[in-house]
Amino acid sequence: MKKILIGLSIAILFGTLLSACYTDSTQEQSDNSTAIQNFNSSAYPIVNEKVTLKLMGSKSPLQGPWGQMMFFEEMERMTNIHFEFETPDDSSYQEKKNLAFASGNLPDVFFGGKLSSFDQFNYGKQGLLIPLEDLIDKYAPHLKALLDKEPSIRKAITAPDGHIYALPQVSNITRDIMFLRTYLNAEWMEALGNPKVPETTVELLELLKRFRDEDPNRNGKQDELPLSFINVKGDSLHDARAYLMPAFGLLEDRYNQSRLQVEGDKVSAVFLSDSYRQFLTYMNKLHAENLLDAEIFTHTDQQLKAKGQEDRIGMTFQAAPFLIYKVDVENVKGNSKYPLVLPLTSPINDKKLFSPNPDIVTGTFAITKNNKYPEATIRWVDYLYTPEGFMLGNQGIEGEAWKWRDESKTVWDRLVPDGMKANEFRAKNTPDVGTPIPLLKSKELNDKQSDVLAAILNEQAEKLTAFAKSPMPLLFLTEEEENRVNILKNDLLIYISQMEAKFVLGKEKLENWDTYIATLKKLNVDEYVEIYQKAYDRWKKAE
């Protein structure tokens, strides 16, 4: 009797489980069937009946609430896809993004997601992010055309396992790529009789000495700071390395933030080279002769700008004069008179070099395993790789945020409400102000803007293209490599940063260079370089 009862219980339990599995499977098939019936593979709206997706992205302090932006409102009107937003501030986004992955409480979409190559490969392999290449082939014709036309973009976003887990922002706007420029104080140059703009490190040294000695701000005080620049997230020499270090023949990888470079397919550590020692020697000379702002290692962005507004800075590295000097953004004539310093040469290097910003920002968009509508979602983002999508994503709605001057569409103007600044209004319209989003930025359209100052900055940026050279392509590391690099990089870069400051300020003599090199060897710098060499070799072999 007991055997019969046990057998009956097992049968009932098995039947219940089978029924539950069948119900779940049937429900899933029903959901998929409904989603397919609701989906338009080529026409708009993308879905006939509105669907809601959860979106996570990194919100810049410049921006208004994403749910109130005309960009998302217009995209919803076109597509019938509505979003619920989780947009932590930049300062807390990484922590909350990591928590979402760790807890499994994922959004449907990462947009402006700042997904590192490690995020993409690691969470893609785990199945938390879905592969996108098949969806792109079937439902994203504009993005597919871009990847087919520019194989380098496909290489940059393809993980080592052959899958694409996240989409990029791509820009051919020269002003974006040639972002960091070097300006001289126009008033000081006039006060000194408009001397020649320096072309070599020697000529720069002489000009900075004149800034120091000849009271160019005409206030009767020796308060001039011949050279000052921003403290980038604790990396005080970041901008000096970007502009002055190439004069010594070195370009530093900012794409992967490795501080390495590739020459002749060989990866090398910039910070081990004798040329780097020459660069530090030059910076030390600037400090020793009171030509370099002594507070570059401690001052804030706000303090730097205050010095500029007080007419105390002779030369700086910025994207535009108005960002530092006492000239209003709307003052086109005032901004245009600030001399641009082109790349320099030095006694050890006669080739002018400039390190551009990446023209590809990876990890801006991804679809998670929770998303029930991946086909519709990939169609939604594909629009942003069109000229119309660029204008909507970059500016906002035509007729509300910008307009063509005439039917020939040769010039367009921003529309800005009274009492607001142009970028302030843009930041209310789209997250593209401060957050890299999936977008194909068009130089052709951007250059049609009527903004005279933008045209001047574009022209200046174009001059830098003749000297531009990328130090290293965007690379994917394997999970094992990424884990090891993170350990090595932490110790290496902290030590290098500390020693940079000591060498420049004279707290460590450059005669002790061999001790510095020996310490880097102990910190496994050779292994660090070798890991990137393997990643570069894979990239080189990729089709």
XYZ file of C-alpha atoms in Angstrom:
543
model
C 0.000 0.000 0.000
C 2.864 2.333 0.921
C 4.544 1.651 -2.419
C 1.331 2.485 -4.248
C 0.925 5.769 -2.320
C 4.563 6.760 -2.871
C 4.272 5.977 -6.567
C 1.050 7.982 -6.807
C 2.651 10.962 -5.013
C 5.637 10.930 -7.353
C 3.342 10.761 -10.357
C 1.290 13.708 -9.087
C 4.416 15.737 -8.324
C 5.916 14.961 -11.740
C 2.651 15.858 -13.398
C 2.497 19.147 -11.516
C 6.059 20.059 -12.495
C 5.442 19.075 -16.103
C 2.265 21.125 -16.137
C 4.124 24.142 -14.674
C 6.908 23.810 -17.260
C 4.332 23.490 -20.024
C 2.473 26.546 -18.710
C 5.703 28.618 -18.532
C 6.732 27.469 -22.011
C 3.280 28.171 -23.398
C 3.265 31.613 -21.751
C 6.714 32.411 -23.165
C 5.655 31.305 -26.637
C 2.502 33.378 -26.293
C 4.517 36.460 -25.221
C 6.927 35.991 -28.137
C 4.064 35.504 -30.543
C 2.358 38.674 -29.295
C 5.624 40.627 -29.534
C 6.180 39.446 -33.123
C 2.632 40.334 -34.152
C 3.067 43.789 -32.595
C 6.387 44.429 -34.377
C 6.943 46.268 -37.675
C 10.246 45.189 -39.194
C 10.633 48.237 -41.460
C 7.778 50.729 -41.047
C 6.983 53.216 -38.269
C 5.814 53.045 -35.580
C 8.099 50.175 -34.674
C 5.378 48.561 -32.561
C 1.665 48.933 -33.176
C 0.746 48.936 -29.507
C 2.963 50.867 -27.103
C 5.520 48.886 -25.110
C 7.466 50.036 -22.048
C 11.142 49.299 -21.418
C 13.374 50.061 -18.451
C 16.415 52.168 -19.336
C 19.580 52.857 -17.322
C 22.087 55.547 -18.223
C 24.625 57.951 -16.745
C 23.203 61.436 -16.223
C 25.483 64.444 -16.408
C 24.895 67.282 -13.902
C 24.361 69.558 -16.921
C 21.215 67.733 -17.960
C 17.570 67.981 -17.071
C 15.402 64.923 -16.323
C 15.629 62.441 -19.199
C 11.924 61.705 -19.072
C 11.218 65.335 -19.956
C 13.673 65.586 -22.854
C 12.232 66.273 -26.285
C 14.604 63.656 -27.712
C 12.936 60.778 -25.869
C 9.464 62.251 -26.332
C 9.937 62.490 -30.099
C 11.443 58.997 -30.310
C 8.424 57.626 -28.437
C 6.041 59.421 -30.787
C 7.822 57.908 -33.793
C 8.319 54.402 -32.460
C 5.643 53.719 -29.808
C 8.401 52.620 -27.409
C 8.173 54.212 -23.973
C 10.956 54.187 -21.382
C 11.038 54.182 -17.613
C 14.284 55.869 -16.597
C 16.931 55.077 -14.021
C 19.609 57.722 -14.503
C 22.084 57.983 -11.623
C 24.439 60.958 -11.635
C 27.891 60.402 -13.129
C 29.396 60.231 -9.638
C 27.316 57.213 -8.577
C 26.564 55.585 -11.914
C 29.405 53.035 -11.996
C 28.483 51.703 -8.571
C 24.798 51.372 -9.469
C 25.596 49.825 -12.854
C 27.787 47.207 -11.180
C 25.075 46.528 -8.604
C 22.524 45.973 -11.365
C 24.728 43.310 -12.934
C 25.597 41.688 -9.610
C 21.990 41.523 -8.396
C 20.443 40.536 -11.717
C 18.047 43.483 -11.354
C 18.827 44.656 -14.866
C 17.185 47.267 -17.055
C 16.040 46.265 -20.524
C 18.465 48.723 -22.118
C 21.674 50.515 -21.246
C 21.682 53.898 -23.017
C 24.587 56.245 -22.401
C 25.677 53.191 -20.473
C 29.458 53.686 -20.259
C 30.042 49.953 -20.564
C 33.749 49.149 -20.521
C 35.226 46.465 -22.745
C 35.350 44.299 -19.617
C 31.627 44.906 -18.962
C 30.757 43.988 -22.522
C 32.778 40.782 -22.736
C 32.281 39.582 -19.168
C 28.537 40.173 -18.917
C 28.045 39.142 -22.529
C 29.660 35.758 -21.847
C 27.424 35.376 -18.801
C 24.355 35.975 -20.947
C 23.372 39.181 -19.146
C 23.962 41.211 -22.327
C 22.703 39.688 -25.563
C 24.731 39.465 -28.811
C 23.637 42.101 -31.305
C 25.266 41.147 -34.607
C 22.350 39.046 -35.930
C 19.847 41.697 -34.874
C 21.954 44.323 -36.654
C 22.037 42.265 -39.852
C 18.251 41.789 -39.837
C 16.813 44.962 -38.342
C 19.426 47.762 -38.275
C 20.178 48.643 -41.910
C 21.792 52.007 -41.177
C 24.149 50.640 -38.541
C 24.923 47.615 -40.712
C 25.826 49.893 -43.618
C 28.155 51.866 -41.341
C 29.914 48.718 -40.076
C 30.248 47.365 -43.606
C 31.666 50.663 -44.848
C 34.052 51.081 -41.886
C 35.432 47.672 -40.848
C 37.588 49.379 -38.203
C 34.429 50.218 -36.265
C 33.283 46.598 -36.334
C 36.724 45.518 -35.105
C 36.576 48.035 -32.264
C 33.227 46.792 -30.942
C 33.643 43.026 -31.505
C 34.590 41.055 -28.377
C 37.204 38.279 -28.480
C 34.441 35.650 -28.785
C 33.249 37.232 -32.046
C 30.084 38.830 -30.650
C 29.000 42.467 -30.516
C 27.512 43.187 -27.099
C 27.345 47.002 -27.183
C 27.058 49.786 -29.738
C 29.259 52.871 -30.147
C 29.058 56.557 -30.735
C 30.962 57.391 -33.913
C 32.024 60.899 -34.888
C 33.795 62.379 -37.874
C 33.383 65.931 -36.515
C 36.883 67.334 -36.482
C 36.249 69.588 -33.497
C 35.267 66.564 -31.380
C 38.283 64.495 -32.418
C 40.827 67.336 -32.232
C 39.329 68.372 -28.922
C 42.274 69.563 -26.837
C 43.809 72.745 -28.176
C 46.453 75.101 -26.828
C 45.790 78.822 -26.550
C 47.887 81.853 -25.696
C 46.532 84.868 -23.835
C 45.628 87.346 -26.594
C 45.923 90.432 -24.367
C 49.355 89.378 -23.140
C 50.578 88.768 -26.672
C 49.383 92.252 -27.662
C 51.074 93.778 -24.607
C 54.353 92.155 -25.691
C 54.043 93.425 -29.263
C 52.538 90.215 -30.698
C 55.649 88.012 -30.656
C 55.875 84.915 -32.827
C 53.703 81.981 -31.781
C 56.173 79.276 -30.699
C 56.862 76.295 -32.920
C 59.470 74.549 -30.749
C 59.918 73.795 -27.067
C 62.846 76.237 -27.008
C 60.724 79.065 -28.438
C 57.949 78.265 -25.988
C 60.379 78.500 -23.095
C 61.459 81.961 -24.204
C 57.878 83.195 -24.588
C 56.911 81.890 -21.153
C 59.873 83.740 -19.660
C 58.574 86.958 -21.206
C 55.163 86.263 -19.695
C 56.891 85.884 -16.323
C 59.132 88.939 -16.485
C 57.423 91.688 -18.511
C 54.161 92.175 -16.582
C 51.912 91.439 -19.577
C 48.705 91.821 -17.530
C 49.877 95.382 -16.713
C 48.880 95.352 -13.034
C 52.315 96.152 -11.619
C 52.528 92.797 -9.834
C 54.525 89.687 -10.609
C 51.455 87.463 -10.348
C 51.507 86.010 -13.857
C 51.206 82.231 -14.330
C 52.893 81.646 -17.700
C 51.487 78.095 -18.040
C 48.568 76.574 -16.159
C 46.117 73.811 -16.955
C 43.407 71.595 -15.580
C 43.820 68.850 -13.003
C 42.087 65.934 -14.779
C 40.625 63.609 -12.123
C 43.786 63.704 -10.073
C 46.018 63.190 -13.130
C 47.652 66.597 -13.074
C 49.955 66.195 -16.075
C 47.269 64.633 -18.290
C 46.874 67.635 -20.593
C 50.589 68.414 -20.589
C 51.278 64.859 -21.695
C 48.644 65.200 -24.401
C 50.115 68.421 -25.812
C 53.737 68.855 -24.732
C 54.886 65.225 -24.608
C 54.381 64.667 -28.384
C 57.034 67.367 -28.915
C 59.446 64.741 -27.573
C 58.177 62.121 -30.016
C 55.714 60.330 -27.700
C 51.997 59.647 -28.045
C 50.152 58.177 -25.096
C 47.241 55.763 -25.461
C 44.109 57.465 -24.140
C 41.719 55.093 -25.925
C 42.379 52.229 -23.505
C 43.875 54.462 -20.778
C 46.951 52.236 -20.759
C 49.652 54.947 -21.116
C 51.267 52.778 -23.793
C 51.884 53.311 -27.505
C 52.352 51.192 -30.631
C 55.212 51.748 -33.058
C 55.768 49.262 -35.878
C 53.259 46.823 -34.337
C 55.253 46.768 -31.107
C 53.631 47.922 -27.856
C 55.905 49.902 -25.547
C 55.577 51.768 -22.272
C 55.833 55.516 -22.836
C 56.788 56.078 -19.208
C 59.918 53.878 -19.504
C 61.455 55.752 -22.413
C 64.303 58.237 -22.424
C 62.056 60.615 -24.395
C 59.651 60.622 -21.449
C 62.581 61.477 -19.171
C 63.359 64.414 -21.488
C 59.729 65.544 -21.245
C 59.871 65.450 -17.435
C 63.168 67.320 -17.521
C 61.470 70.059 -19.557
C 58.511 70.226 -17.166
C 60.922 70.387 -14.215
C 62.705 73.308 -15.881
C 59.371 75.118 -16.299
C 58.675 74.638 -12.603
C 62.192 75.580 -11.448
C 62.051 78.833 -13.420
C 58.546 79.749 -12.142
C 56.979 79.295 -15.555
C 54.575 76.558 -14.430
C 51.668 77.136 -12.066
C 52.830 75.591 -8.772
C 49.237 74.581 -7.980
C 48.642 72.313 -10.999
C 48.736 69.294 -8.685
C 46.212 70.731 -6.220
C 43.895 73.328 -7.752
C 40.338 72.576 -8.838
C 38.712 73.309 -12.183
C 36.907 76.246 -10.613
C 40.138 77.673 -9.186
C 41.842 77.345 -12.555
C 39.041 79.214 -14.304
C 39.126 81.918 -11.624
C 42.805 82.484 -12.394
C 41.931 82.813 -16.059
C 39.164 85.291 -15.313
C 41.646 87.315 -13.249
C 43.919 87.562 -16.329
C 46.736 85.621 -14.685
C 47.247 82.737 -17.178
C 49.448 83.064 -20.253
C 48.982 79.652 -21.893
C 46.574 76.800 -21.262
C 45.104 73.657 -22.809
C 41.367 73.955 -23.485
C 38.693 73.220 -26.086
C 37.955 76.944 -26.557
C 39.256 80.278 -25.198
C 36.019 81.223 -23.400
C 36.363 78.182 -21.148
C 39.294 79.798 -19.342
C 39.942 83.374 -20.442
C 37.820 86.403 -19.654
C 35.802 86.429 -22.856
C 32.119 85.585 -23.230
C 31.079 82.541 -25.222
C 28.987 84.749 -27.521
C 31.907 87.103 -28.209
C 33.067 85.688 -31.536
C 35.670 88.373 -32.213
C 37.058 88.070 -28.694
C 37.390 84.285 -28.873
C 38.872 84.270 -32.353
C 41.801 86.532 -31.446
C 43.346 84.036 -28.995
C 46.370 82.508 -30.792
C 46.300 78.760 -31.370
C 49.578 76.947 -30.716
C 50.138 74.095 -33.150
C 52.166 71.006 -32.122
C 55.765 71.707 -31.224
C 59.056 70.063 -32.056
C 62.022 69.692 -29.694
C 65.798 69.161 -29.864
C 65.204 65.383 -29.846
C 62.221 65.280 -32.245
C 61.625 67.232 -35.466
C 58.200 65.745 -36.267
C 55.029 67.544 -35.192
C 52.574 65.139 -33.574
C 49.082 65.453 -32.132
C 47.138 62.805 -30.229
C 43.436 63.014 -31.189
C 40.467 61.963 -29.136
C 38.980 58.593 -30.141
C 36.493 58.920 -32.999
C 34.693 55.901 -31.522
C 33.229 55.768 -28.023
C 32.348 52.164 -27.252
C 29.807 50.788 -24.802
C 27.123 53.454 -25.217
C 24.186 51.062 -25.791
C 23.354 47.444 -24.927
C 20.314 45.174 -24.678
C 20.001 42.882 -21.655
C 18.555 39.395 -21.325
C 15.464 40.889 -19.634
C 14.389 42.690 -22.800
C 11.325 41.023 -24.374
C 11.506 43.184 -27.491
C 15.122 43.053 -28.784
C 14.065 43.362 -32.442
C 12.081 46.518 -31.736
C 14.858 47.886 -29.531
C 17.563 47.484 -32.172
C 15.304 49.199 -34.707
C 14.788 52.035 -32.213
C 18.522 52.701 -31.836
C 19.246 52.210 -35.553
C 17.508 55.523 -36.267
C 20.309 57.311 -34.386
C 22.782 56.236 -37.065
C 20.936 58.310 -39.686
C 21.409 62.044 -40.444
C 17.926 62.741 -39.062
C 18.707 60.739 -35.953
C 21.931 62.676 -35.478
C 20.138 66.029 -35.511
C 17.447 64.784 -33.131
C 19.968 63.186 -30.779
C 22.446 66.046 -30.955
C 20.107 69.062 -30.917
C 16.470 68.091 -30.460
C 13.329 68.445 -32.538
C 13.466 70.395 -35.793
C 11.385 73.542 -35.452
C 11.696 73.548 -31.652
C 15.438 73.258 -30.998
C 16.810 74.096 -34.457
C 15.639 74.983 -37.960
C 16.892 75.228 -41.541
C 17.224 78.766 -42.841
C 15.770 77.907 -46.242
C 14.606 75.034 -48.416
C 18.098 74.445 -49.796
C 19.153 73.215 -46.326
C 22.631 74.703 -46.500
C 22.552 76.437 -43.097
C 20.724 75.706 -39.842
C 20.256 77.791 -36.716
C 19.761 76.857 -33.098
C 16.508 78.015 -31.543
C 17.141 79.187 -27.990
C 14.460 80.626 -25.663
C 15.051 84.126 -24.308
C 17.071 84.122 -21.129
C 18.742 80.766 -21.801
C 22.166 79.887 -23.164
C 22.423 77.555 -26.148
C 24.109 74.655 -24.341
C 21.815 75.074 -21.349
C 18.822 74.602 -23.663
C 20.479 71.682 -25.461
C 21.068 69.951 -22.127
C 17.331 70.071 -21.491
C 16.630 68.543 -24.894
C 19.043 65.620 -25.207
C 21.510 63.579 -23.106
C 24.148 64.073 -25.830
C 25.292 67.061 -23.771
C 27.608 65.420 -21.253
C 26.793 61.733 -21.887
C 28.131 59.738 -24.857
C 25.071 58.157 -26.490
C 24.780 55.834 -29.513
C 24.951 58.219 -32.452
C 26.618 58.727 -35.802
C 27.800 62.314 -35.601
C 27.888 63.932 -39.016
C 30.555 66.479 -39.900
C 28.599 67.442 -43.003
C 25.557 68.437 -40.970
C 27.521 69.872 -38.059
C 29.456 72.194 -40.364
C 26.197 73.660 -41.683
C 25.476 75.241 -38.305
C 25.351 79.033 -38.496
C 27.376 79.475 -35.287
C 30.361 81.642 -36.288
C 32.417 80.716 -33.230
C 31.843 77.009 -33.931
C 33.110 77.595 -37.464
C 36.284 79.196 -36.079
C 36.870 76.310 -33.678
C 36.235 73.848 -36.507
C 38.803 75.645 -38.665
C 41.356 75.523 -35.850
C 40.694 71.821 -35.320
C 41.164 71.149 -39.024
C 44.691 72.559 -38.788
C 45.564 69.872 -36.244
C 44.518 66.995 -38.511
C 47.784 67.240 -40.442
C 49.656 66.163 -37.315
C 47.198 63.637 -35.867
C 48.312 60.112 -35.107
C 46.566 57.547 -32.901
C 48.901 55.857 -30.409
C 46.911 52.610 -30.192
C 43.583 51.239 -31.461
C 40.685 50.360 -29.178
C 41.377 46.911 -27.778
C 39.397 44.159 -26.078
C 41.070 42.234 -23.285
C 39.965 38.755 -22.268
C 38.447 38.360 -18.805
C 41.694 36.872 -17.478
C 43.741 39.681 -19.040
C 41.399 42.364 -17.746
C 41.546 41.024 -14.208
C 45.332 40.907 -14.259
C 45.711 44.319 -15.926
C 43.474 45.944 -13.316
C 45.765 44.663 -10.578
C 48.938 45.719 -12.368
C 47.596 49.058 -13.614
C 46.495 50.191 -10.165
C 49.998 49.904 -8.685
C 51.814 51.076 -11.806
C 49.796 54.193 -12.527
C 49.699 55.305 -8.897
C 53.475 55.031 -8.702
C 54.012 56.742 -12.076
C 51.691 59.608 -11.123
C 53.474 60.098 -7.811
C 56.881 60.090 -9.477
C 55.736 62.512 -12.197
C 54.877 65.045 -9.526
C 58.123 64.460 -7.646
C 60.271 64.756 -10.778
C 58.515 67.916 -11.976
C 58.566 69.616 -8.565
C 62.179 68.610 -7.945
C 61.342 66.476 -4.933
C 63.020 63.550 -6.717
C 66.112 64.138 -8.814
C 66.032 62.940 -12.386
C 69.487 61.509 -11.753
C 67.619 58.767 -9.887
C 65.923 57.617 -13.105
C 67.442 54.135 -12.898
C 65.849 53.593 -9.485
C 62.490 54.642 -10.920
C 62.874 52.156 -13.800
C 63.917 49.382 -11.413
C 60.807 49.945 -9.303
C 58.578 49.737 -12.370
C 60.212 46.428 -13.258
C 59.419 45.152 -9.765
C 55.807 46.235 -10.336
C 55.686 43.864 -13.339
C 55.629 46.510 -16.043
C 56.941 43.994 -18.594
C 53.970 41.687 -17.961
C 51.637 44.680 -18.267
C 53.058 45.592 -21.680
C 52.959 41.965 -22.829
C 49.237 41.667 -22.073
C 48.487 44.654 -24.304
C 50.838 43.262 -26.946
C 48.751 40.064 -27.072
C 45.527 42.098 -27.288
C 47.009 44.218 -30.078
C 48.168 41.118 -31.968
C 44.609 39.710 -31.803
C 43.223 43.015 -33.064
C 45.764 43.063 -35.898
C 44.797 39.545 -37.021
C 41.035 40.148 -36.803
C 39.243 40.295 -40.128
